[in-house]
Amino acid sequence: MIGNPRTFWLVLLTTAAALSAAAASGPVLGLVAVAAAAAGAALLHAGSLIRLALRIHHGRRDFGPCRGAGFLGMGALITGAGVAVTGVPALAPGPAAAATTLLAAPTYLLGLLLLPGTAPTVGARLRRLLDGAGIGVSLFYCAWVLALGRTAPPGTGPLRLAVAVTGSVAVAVAVVTGLRAVRHRPAALGCAGGAALSIVGLDVYSLLLLGHHRAWPAAPGAVTGGLVVAGLAMVAGPFLITAGARRAGDEPTRPEVYDEGGTLAAYPLLMGPALLAVIVSAFHLLTGGRFDATAVSLGVAAFAALAVRELLAARDIRRYALRLAGREARFRTLVSGSTDVTIVLDADLVVRWQSPAAARQFGLSDQDALGRPLTDLLHTEDHGPVTEALRAVLDGRQHVLVQARLRDGFGRWRDTESTVSDQRTAPEVAGLVVHVRDVGDRAQLQRTLDEVAWTDDQTGLANRRRFVAAAGEACHEGRPGSVLVLELDRFESVADLHGPTVAGAVLIEAARRLRTATTPRDGADGLAGFPARLGGAAFAVLTEAPLVHAFALATRLATALAEPFHLPGHTVHLTADVGVADLLGAGTAEEALRHADVARRRARQLSRPRDGNRVECYDKSFEAALVRRTDIEQQLPGVIGRGELDLVFQPIADLVTRQPVGAEALLRWRHPRLGAVPPSEFLPIAEELGAGLAEEIGTWVLHKACRQLSRWHRDGRTLWVSVNVSARQLAADGWLTTVATAIDTHDVRPEFLVVEVTEAALPDDTLAVEQLAGLRALGVRTALDHFGTGPTALSHLRRLPIDVLKIDQTLFVEPAGRRGPATPIVDVVVALARRLGIDVIACGLETESHVDVVRAAGCPLGQGYLLNPPDHAEHVEAYLERHRAPML
């Protein structure tokens, strides 16, 4: 058991030296070299032997990958020693050489069979020996019958025959072993070739000495070169095999056909020599030859080797068949019990086989599927993607997961998912293997989840997330279109007055109207749209129409939402403001949605109270207005505490004497960053912000005006002061109490306080009329401002508790700016007011011609920039000094 590779070099060199010495100077030097080689090998491998003993002591039978190399080295050592011994005169060279061959040949074969990867099991080694014995004996039988038996010299004994047969069998085993192992261990071929050459050299050497005793001194020199070459090949082989074994292990990377020896692979090697032996035997009989005892013995030996090999092959085939049957049974059990359906397709994608689960899972019999293209079983919309995916697998590009709808045996479409693998290289399959599973429940669950994730649960419309995704897809694909954003005005009041149930019913009905209006009917002109609910009472519509047509669609939607909502027990009237924005102009879905919402807010700002239904298209200027409005909303709370509000006064004078008789208090907001903000801009925002902010500002204005009025009266100026109030402030609870408190607090005579209400903001409400009457009861006079710009009819003046009528400039100025005589309307208004006992004030006097017009109509009082612009109290006092009124 030589296990150290250094031994090979030592044995090789000493053997070559021994052979050369024996050939040149006699056997003595050769014997000394061989003895030295043996001693050196023993010393070098003392550690290996100790380690081997320890492994045996601990019960380990695996001696590592160097066992075969050790036996090959021992064979080389036997060869060198035998050749050297044949040079001793006292010994018979022929028998010594024969003994060397008979001992070295099995040692070489044992080393070959123990090398890693050549024959991994005992059964495989037995098969290699039987294969080599059958081949070697058969070939030697043929050679003996044809030539050697006839030309053999007299006296050829059993020893020479044994040497020849042993050599033939050993060479055949070495060749078979090398050829079998070369697929897994290419280096084994060099090792087997070296062993075969050594055996051939020894065999020839022995036969020469057995046949011609006088030629033995020249025999070692003649065979030395062959033995050295054989040794080199034999030594290099174990090094490479051992290195490969350390990387890949002792077992071959791929097993032989029949696990333990490759039974089928052995038959071509055996059948050739056996058939050749039969042919030679028949030819020998036909030519009248006779078989001697040697030929008969060789034939029996060849037949015995072939018979034993056949028995082993039969046993292997039976075991292999049993294993195949077991595997097939397990395969059928797994396939039949699986919920997946296995289908085998050929290169034309035609179904060639399907598992029994097809009938159980999909109701598909073999008659329904076999021999038909797979696409015949699939939905027509899935033909293209499935075919493309299967062709990709056939081309070796990828392994795919296929989603498709398959028609089952009952005609229903089933959602399926399939994995595909290419098994065309496997001869048992030779096609594409498709594993089909029913994913209908999962697909239904996914659809339900998508519906929950992409649908508004209250209205059934798409939600904001789905709308943004659809708009984003249109932007990505570059499709033109528009985005509409709608919001129901005063929807919060519906929930407050009627409850959440009615509010929810209003949203559902609004969604139905949007869906109907955006779904063109057959034969009707209309624009299609994709409606969605953004949240609360806000909706959105995505349409492919350009901006002009989208404006028409927005108008139609606003009209549809303005129709009364007739609900059980309730009728709700709402309006809607709509903003329109171009989709591609915005760039992204979120930006387009924001643009449309900016336009909607602009429409809401511009819509008149109780009107609504306004549509606005987005413009970049809206951004600045929106930013300013946002700033006002943020800065307006706390404006009184910061002292940013102020009052200015504009005198009201007698148009004949030009003496001031009163002044109108006008509110101003001077912000350090926003600048001067007019009340027409921030007061509506204050009313929308709620929380009593508008009432708080109105109370501040009332007290500030009364305080200034009280000061003027203390200074001896007989003026009255008018204060503007909004319709909401006028109709608020406690307003009369607030006015009475201001009068008492600042000690103001009530007839010198005038409360103004604009005609456009005057509510047609009984409560507002009662409030005006209540002010008159307090002694406070009331005025109707900007008469001529609102819907109030002349007949209404008789029932309204009004003391002063302030006519607007539009009643006495031509639209084109031309100055002319007083229009009949001014005459009628002034005359009617005089008959009702109402004082008339002409507002907006800017030129003397304006004064002439209103004086000609009989209007006694006037107000405007011609007389004096609005200014702070101290500047107005300077005007009063220039036009001093009579003292109290």
CSV table of C-alpha atoms in Angstrom, one decimal, residues 602-807:
chain,number,residue,atom,x,y,z
A,602,ARG,CA,-61.3,80.2,-9.6
A,603,ALA,CA,-64.8,79.4,-10.9
A,604,ARG,CA,-66.1,79.3,-7.4
A,605,GLN,CA,-64.6,82.7,-6.5
A,606,LEU,CA,-66.1,84.3,-9.6
A,607,SER,CA,-69.5,82.6,-9.3
A,608,ARG,CA,-72.1,84.9,-7.8
A,609,PRO,CA,-73.9,83.9,-4.6
A,610,ARG,CA,-76.7,81.4,-5.0
A,611,ASP,CA,-75.7,81.1,-8.7
A,612,GLY,CA,-72.8,78.6,-9.2
A,613,ASN,CA,-72.5,76.3,-12.2
A,614,ARG,CA,-69.5,78.2,-13.5
A,615,VAL,CA,-66.9,76.6,-15.7
A,616,GLU,CA,-63.3,77.9,-15.9
A,617,CYS,CA,-60.4,76.7,-18.0
A,618,TYR,CA,-57.0,76.8,-16.3
A,619,ASP,CA,-54.8,79.8,-16.9
A,620,LYS,CA,-51.4,80.5,-15.5
A,621,SER,CA,-52.6,83.8,-14.0
A,622,PHE,CA,-54.9,81.7,-11.7
A,623,GLU,CA,-51.8,80.5,-9.9
A,624,ALA,CA,-50.9,84.0,-8.7
A,625,ALA,CA,-54.6,84.7,-7.7
A,626,LEU,CA,-54.6,81.3,-5.8
A,627,VAL,CA,-51.4,82.1,-4.0
A,628,ARG,CA,-52.7,85.5,-3.0
A,629,ARG,CA,-55.9,84.0,-1.8
A,630,THR,CA,-54.0,81.4,0.2
A,631,ASP,CA,-51.9,84.2,1.7
A,632,ILE,CA,-55.0,86.1,2.7
A,633,GLU,CA,-56.6,83.1,4.2
A,634,GLN,CA,-53.4,82.5,6.3
A,635,GLN,CA,-53.0,86.2,7.3
A,636,LEU,CA,-56.6,87.2,7.9
A,637,PRO,CA,-57.1,85.5,11.3
A,638,GLY,CA,-55.8,87.9,14.0
A,639,VAL,CA,-55.8,90.9,11.7
A,640,ILE,CA,-57.7,93.0,14.4
A,641,GLY,CA,-55.2,92.1,17.1
A,642,ARG,CA,-52.3,93.1,14.9
A,643,GLY,CA,-53.8,96.5,14.3
A,644,GLU,CA,-53.7,96.2,10.5
A,645,LEU,CA,-57.3,97.3,9.9
A,646,ASP,CA,-58.2,100.9,9.4
A,647,LEU,CA,-61.2,103.1,8.4
A,648,VAL,CA,-61.2,105.9,5.8
A,649,PHE,CA,-64.1,108.3,5.2
A,650,GLN,CA,-65.6,109.8,2.0
A,651,PRO,CA,-67.7,112.9,2.5
A,652,ILE,CA,-71.3,113.1,1.2
A,653,ALA,CA,-72.3,116.7,0.2
A,654,ASP,CA,-75.2,118.7,-0.8
A,655,LEU,CA,-74.9,119.2,-4.6
A,656,VAL,CA,-76.3,122.8,-4.4
A,657,THR,CA,-74.2,124.2,-1.5
A,658,ARG,CA,-71.4,121.7,-1.7
A,659,GLN,CA,-71.6,121.5,2.1
A,660,PRO,CA,-70.8,118.1,3.6
A,661,VAL,CA,-73.7,116.4,5.4
A,662,GLY,CA,-72.3,113.0,6.0
A,663,ALA,CA,-69.5,110.5,5.4
A,664,GLU,CA,-69.2,106.9,4.4
A,665,ALA,CA,-66.9,104.7,6.5
A,666,LEU,CA,-64.8,102.4,4.3
A,667,LEU,CA,-62.7,99.5,5.6
A,668,ARG,CA,-59.0,99.1,4.6
A,669,TRP,CA,-56.5,96.4,5.4
A,670,ARG,CA,-52.9,97.3,5.1
A,671,HIS,CA,-50.6,94.3,5.4
A,672,PRO,CA,-46.8,94.7,5.6
A,673,ARG,CA,-46.3,92.1,2.8
A,674,LEU,CA,-49.5,91.9,0.9
A,675,GLY,CA,-50.0,95.7,0.8
A,676,ALA,CA,-53.4,97.3,0.7
A,677,VAL,CA,-56.1,94.6,0.4
A,678,PRO,CA,-59.6,96.0,-0.5
A,679,PRO,CA,-62.6,94.8,1.5
A,680,SER,CA,-64.2,93.3,-1.6
A,681,GLU,CA,-61.2,90.8,-1.7
A,682,PHE,CA,-60.8,89.8,1.9
A,683,LEU,CA,-64.4,90.1,3.3
A,684,PRO,CA,-65.8,87.2,1.2
A,685,ILE,CA,-62.8,85.1,2.4
A,686,ALA,CA,-63.5,86.1,5.9
A,687,GLU,CA,-67.1,84.8,5.6
A,688,GLU,CA,-65.9,81.5,4.1
A,689,LEU,CA,-63.4,81.0,6.9
A,690,GLY,CA,-66.2,81.1,9.4
A,691,ALA,CA,-65.5,81.0,13.1
A,692,GLY,CA,-67.2,84.4,13.4
A,693,LEU,CA,-64.3,86.2,11.7
A,694,ALA,CA,-66.6,88.3,9.4
A,695,GLU,CA,-68.9,89.2,12.4
A,696,GLU,CA,-65.8,90.2,14.4
A,697,ILE,CA,-64.6,92.5,11.7
A,698,GLY,CA,-68.0,94.0,11.2
A,699,THR,CA,-68.3,94.7,14.9
A,700,TRP,CA,-64.9,96.4,14.9
A,701,VAL,CA,-65.9,98.6,12.0
A,702,LEU,CA,-69.2,99.6,13.7
A,703,HIS,CA,-67.5,100.6,16.9
A,704,LYS,CA,-64.7,102.4,15.1
A,705,ALA,CA,-67.2,104.4,13.0
A,706,CYS,CA,-69.3,105.2,16.1
A,707,ARG,CA,-66.3,106.4,18.0
A,708,GLN,CA,-65.3,108.7,15.2
A,709,LEU,CA,-68.9,110.0,14.8
A,710,SER,CA,-69.0,110.7,18.5
A,711,ARG,CA,-65.7,112.7,18.3
A,712,TRP,CA,-67.0,114.8,15.4
A,713,HIS,CA,-70.2,115.5,17.3
A,714,ARG,CA,-68.2,116.6,20.3
A,715,ASP,CA,-66.3,119.0,17.9
A,716,GLY,CA,-69.6,120.5,16.8
A,717,ARG,CA,-69.8,118.9,13.3
A,718,THR,CA,-73.3,117.9,12.4
A,719,LEU,CA,-72.5,114.8,10.2
A,720,TRP,CA,-74.0,111.4,9.9
A,721,VAL,CA,-71.8,108.3,9.2
A,722,SER,CA,-72.8,105.3,7.1
A,723,VAL,CA,-71.4,101.8,7.7
A,724,ASN,CA,-71.5,98.9,5.2
A,725,VAL,CA,-72.7,95.5,6.4
A,726,SER,CA,-72.9,92.2,4.6
A,727,ALA,CA,-76.1,90.2,4.1
A,728,ARG,CA,-74.8,87.4,6.5
A,729,GLN,CA,-73.9,90.0,9.1
A,730,LEU,CA,-77.3,91.7,8.8
A,731,ALA,CA,-79.2,88.4,9.2
A,732,ALA,CA,-77.0,87.1,12.1
A,733,ASP,CA,-78.5,86.6,15.5
A,734,GLY,CA,-77.7,89.4,17.9
A,735,TRP,CA,-77.0,92.0,15.2
A,736,LEU,CA,-79.5,94.5,16.6
A,737,THR,CA,-78.0,94.0,20.0
A,738,THR,CA,-74.6,94.7,18.7
A,739,VAL,CA,-75.7,98.0,17.0
A,740,ALA,CA,-77.6,99.1,20.2
A,741,THR,CA,-74.5,98.4,22.3
A,742,ALA,CA,-72.2,100.4,19.9
A,743,ILE,CA,-74.7,103.4,20.1
A,744,ASP,CA,-74.8,103.3,23.8
A,745,THR,CA,-71.1,102.7,24.3
A,746,HIS,CA,-70.0,105.7,22.2
A,747,ASP,CA,-73.0,107.9,23.1
A,748,VAL,CA,-74.1,108.4,19.5
A,749,ARG,CA,-77.6,109.7,18.5
A,750,PRO,CA,-79.0,106.8,16.4
A,751,GLU,CA,-80.4,109.0,13.6
A,752,PHE,CA,-76.8,110.0,12.7
A,753,LEU,CA,-75.9,106.3,12.1
A,754,VAL,CA,-76.7,104.8,8.7
A,755,VAL,CA,-76.4,101.1,7.9
A,756,GLU,CA,-75.8,100.3,4.2
A,757,VAL,CA,-76.6,97.1,2.5
A,758,THR,CA,-75.7,96.5,-1.2
A,759,GLU,CA,-78.5,95.7,-3.5
A,760,ALA,CA,-76.8,92.6,-5.0
A,761,ALA,CA,-76.1,91.2,-1.5
A,762,LEU,CA,-79.6,92.0,-0.1
A,763,PRO,CA,-81.2,88.7,0.8
A,764,ASP,CA,-84.7,88.1,-0.3
A,765,ASP,CA,-85.5,86.9,3.1
A,766,THR,CA,-88.1,87.7,5.7
A,767,LEU,CA,-85.5,87.7,8.5
A,768,ALA,CA,-83.4,90.4,6.7
A,769,VAL,CA,-86.5,92.6,6.2
A,770,GLU,CA,-87.2,92.2,9.9
A,771,GLN,CA,-83.7,93.2,10.8
A,772,LEU,CA,-83.9,96.3,8.7
A,773,ALA,CA,-87.2,97.2,10.5
A,774,GLY,CA,-85.5,96.5,13.8
A,775,LEU,CA,-82.8,99.0,12.9
A,776,ARG,CA,-85.4,101.6,12.1
A,777,ALA,CA,-87.0,100.9,15.4
A,778,LEU,CA,-83.7,101.7,17.1
A,779,GLY,CA,-83.7,105.0,15.3
A,780,VAL,CA,-80.9,103.9,13.0
A,781,ARG,CA,-81.4,104.8,9.4
A,782,THR,CA,-80.9,102.2,6.6
A,783,ALA,CA,-79.5,102.6,3.1
A,784,LEU,CA,-79.6,100.5,-0.1
A,785,ASP,CA,-76.2,100.9,-1.8
A,786,HIS,CA,-75.4,100.5,-5.5
A,787,PHE,CA,-79.0,100.5,-6.6
A,788,GLY,CA,-79.2,99.8,-10.3
A,789,THR,CA,-76.7,96.9,-10.3
A,790,GLY,CA,-78.8,94.3,-8.7
A,791,PRO,CA,-82.1,92.5,-9.2
A,792,THR,CA,-84.2,94.8,-6.9
A,793,ALA,CA,-87.3,96.1,-8.7
A,794,LEU,CA,-88.7,99.6,-8.2
A,795,SER,CA,-91.8,98.1,-6.7
A,796,HIS,CA,-89.8,96.5,-4.0
A,797,LEU,CA,-88.7,99.9,-2.6
A,798,ARG,CA,-92.2,100.4,-1.1
A,799,ARG,CA,-92.0,97.3,1.1
A,800,LEU,CA,-88.3,97.5,2.1
A,801,PRO,CA,-87.7,99.6,5.2
A,802,ILE,CA,-85.1,101.8,3.5
A,803,ASP,CA,-84.4,105.5,4.4
A,804,VAL,CA,-81.6,106.3,1.9
A,805,LEU,CA,-81.2,105.1,-1.7
A,806,LYS,CA,-77.7,105.3,-3.2
A,807,ILE,CA,-77.9,105.1,-7.0
